[in-house]
PDB file of C-alpha atoms in Angstrom:
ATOM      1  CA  UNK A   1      33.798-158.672 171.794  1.00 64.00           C
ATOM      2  CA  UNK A   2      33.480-157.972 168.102  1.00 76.00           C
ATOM      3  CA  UNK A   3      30.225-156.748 166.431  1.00 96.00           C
ATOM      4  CA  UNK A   4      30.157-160.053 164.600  1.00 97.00           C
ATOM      5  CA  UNK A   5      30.157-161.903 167.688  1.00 97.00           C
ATOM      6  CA  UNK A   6      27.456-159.396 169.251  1.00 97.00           C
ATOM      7  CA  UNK A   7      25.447-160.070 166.299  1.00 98.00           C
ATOM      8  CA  UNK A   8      25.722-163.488 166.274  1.00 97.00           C
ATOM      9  CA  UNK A   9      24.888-163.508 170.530  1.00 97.00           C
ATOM     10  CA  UNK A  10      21.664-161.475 169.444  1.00 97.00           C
ATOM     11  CA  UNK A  11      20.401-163.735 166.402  1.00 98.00           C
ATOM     12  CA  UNK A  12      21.106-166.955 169.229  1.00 97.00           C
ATOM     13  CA  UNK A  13      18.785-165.048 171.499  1.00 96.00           C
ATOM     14  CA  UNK A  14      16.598-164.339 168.490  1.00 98.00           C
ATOM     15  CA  UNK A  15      16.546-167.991 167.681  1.00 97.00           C
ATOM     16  CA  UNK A  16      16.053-169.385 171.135  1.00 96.00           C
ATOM     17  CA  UNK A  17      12.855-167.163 171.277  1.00 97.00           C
ATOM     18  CA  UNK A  18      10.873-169.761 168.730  1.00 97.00           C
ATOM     19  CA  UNK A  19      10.762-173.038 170.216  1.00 97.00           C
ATOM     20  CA  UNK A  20      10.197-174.646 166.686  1.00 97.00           C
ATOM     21  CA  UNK A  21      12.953-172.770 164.893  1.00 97.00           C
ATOM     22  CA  UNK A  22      15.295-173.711 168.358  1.00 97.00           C
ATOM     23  CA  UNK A  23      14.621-177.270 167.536  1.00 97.00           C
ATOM     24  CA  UNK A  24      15.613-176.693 164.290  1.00 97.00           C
ATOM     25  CA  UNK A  25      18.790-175.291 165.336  1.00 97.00           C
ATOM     26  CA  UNK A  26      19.572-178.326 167.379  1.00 96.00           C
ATOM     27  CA  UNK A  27      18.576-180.541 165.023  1.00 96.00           C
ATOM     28  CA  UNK A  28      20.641-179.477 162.076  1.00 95.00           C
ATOM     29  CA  UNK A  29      23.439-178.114 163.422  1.00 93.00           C
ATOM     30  CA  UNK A  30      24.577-180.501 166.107  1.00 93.00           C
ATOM     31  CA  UNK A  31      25.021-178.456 168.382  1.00 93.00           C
ATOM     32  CA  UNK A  32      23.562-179.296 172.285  1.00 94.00           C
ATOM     33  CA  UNK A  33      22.069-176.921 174.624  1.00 94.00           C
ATOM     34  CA  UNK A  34      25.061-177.767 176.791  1.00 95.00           C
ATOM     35  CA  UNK A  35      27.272-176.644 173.708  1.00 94.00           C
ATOM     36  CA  UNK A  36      25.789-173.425 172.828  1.00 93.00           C
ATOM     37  CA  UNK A  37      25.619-172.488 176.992  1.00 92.00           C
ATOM     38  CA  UNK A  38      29.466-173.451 177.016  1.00 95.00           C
ATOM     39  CA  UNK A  39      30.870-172.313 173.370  1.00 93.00           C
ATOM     40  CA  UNK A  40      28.547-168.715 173.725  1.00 92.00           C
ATOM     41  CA  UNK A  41      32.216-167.286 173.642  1.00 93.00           C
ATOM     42  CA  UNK A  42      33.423-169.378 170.457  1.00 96.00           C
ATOM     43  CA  UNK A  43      33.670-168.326 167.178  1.00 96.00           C
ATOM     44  CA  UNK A  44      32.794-171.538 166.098  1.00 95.00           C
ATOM     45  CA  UNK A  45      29.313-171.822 167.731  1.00 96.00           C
ATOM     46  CA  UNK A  46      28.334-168.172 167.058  1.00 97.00           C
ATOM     47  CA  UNK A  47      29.540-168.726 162.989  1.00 97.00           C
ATOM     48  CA  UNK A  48      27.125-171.760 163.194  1.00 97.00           C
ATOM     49  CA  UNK A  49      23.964-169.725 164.249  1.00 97.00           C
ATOM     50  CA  UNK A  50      24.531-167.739 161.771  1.00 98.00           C
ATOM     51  CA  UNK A  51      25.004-170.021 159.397  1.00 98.00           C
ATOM     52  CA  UNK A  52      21.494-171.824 160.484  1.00 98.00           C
ATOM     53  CA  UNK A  53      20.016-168.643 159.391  1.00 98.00           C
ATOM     54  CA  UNK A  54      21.756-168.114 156.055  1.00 98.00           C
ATOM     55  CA  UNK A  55      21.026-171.177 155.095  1.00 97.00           C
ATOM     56  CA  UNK A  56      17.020-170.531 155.482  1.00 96.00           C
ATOM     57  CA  UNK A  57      16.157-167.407 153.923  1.00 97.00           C
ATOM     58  CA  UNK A  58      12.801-166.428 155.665  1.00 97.00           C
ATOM     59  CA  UNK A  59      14.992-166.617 159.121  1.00 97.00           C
ATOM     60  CA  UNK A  60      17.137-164.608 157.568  1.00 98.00           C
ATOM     61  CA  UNK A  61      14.804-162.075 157.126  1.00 98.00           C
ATOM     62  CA  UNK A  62      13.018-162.218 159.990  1.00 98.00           C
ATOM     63  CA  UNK A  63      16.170-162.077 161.995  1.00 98.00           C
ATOM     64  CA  UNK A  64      17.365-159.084 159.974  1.00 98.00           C
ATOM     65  CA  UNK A  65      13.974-157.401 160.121  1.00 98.00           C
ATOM     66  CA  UNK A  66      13.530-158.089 164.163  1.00 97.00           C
ATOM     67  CA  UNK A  67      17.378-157.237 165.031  1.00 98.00           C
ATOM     68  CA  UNK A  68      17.191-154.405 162.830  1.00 97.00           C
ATOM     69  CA  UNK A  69      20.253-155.263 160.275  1.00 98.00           C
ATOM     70  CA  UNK A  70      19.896-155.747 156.334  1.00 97.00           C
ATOM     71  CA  UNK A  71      20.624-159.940 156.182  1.00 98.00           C
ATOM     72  CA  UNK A  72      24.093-158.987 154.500  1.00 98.00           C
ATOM     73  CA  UNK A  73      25.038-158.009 157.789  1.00 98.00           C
ATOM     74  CA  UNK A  74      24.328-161.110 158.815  1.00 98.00           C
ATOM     75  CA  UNK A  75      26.322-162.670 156.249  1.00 98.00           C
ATOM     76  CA  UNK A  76      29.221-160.295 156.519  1.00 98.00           C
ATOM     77  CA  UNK A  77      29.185-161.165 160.088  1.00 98.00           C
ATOM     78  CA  UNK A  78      29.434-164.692 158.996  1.00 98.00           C
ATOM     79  CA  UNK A  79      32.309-164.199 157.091  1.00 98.00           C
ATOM     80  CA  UNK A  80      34.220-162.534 159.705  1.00 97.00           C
ATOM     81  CA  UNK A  81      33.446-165.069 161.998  1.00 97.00           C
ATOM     82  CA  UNK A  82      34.585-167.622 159.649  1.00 97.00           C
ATOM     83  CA  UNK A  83      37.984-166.195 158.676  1.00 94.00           C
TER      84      UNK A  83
END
């Protein structure tokens, strides 16, 4: 497993911690809890978490603060997930 995929498995965990900001997730991205359970080993569904947090900057920071990364890791991770 890459680091950008264990990144991406810890900012999922991260996300699924907040009930709110796990609604959130489900709500703009599409994606099902059935989806994320199944797809945990896709690209596609870790890019996705990551891009739910890029896309909002104070879970950005929070997640890079709490999973103790600077948020371009985040996006770098992103990126490689992406490619």
């Amino acid at each position: 497993m890459s680091s950008a995929s264990t990144l991406a498995l810890s900012a999922l965990g991260w996300v699924l911690g907040d009930q709110p900001r796990a609604d959130r997730l489900l709500s703009l991205t599409g994606l099902t809890p059935d989806v994320l359970r199944d797809g945990l080993g896709e690209t596609g569904v870790q890019a996705a978490v990551l891009e739910f947090l890029i896309n909002h900057e104070p879970d950005l920071i929070a997640a890079s603060e709490d999973l103790h990364v600077q948020p371009r890791d985040i996006i770098a991770a992103h990126e490689r997930l992406t490619q």
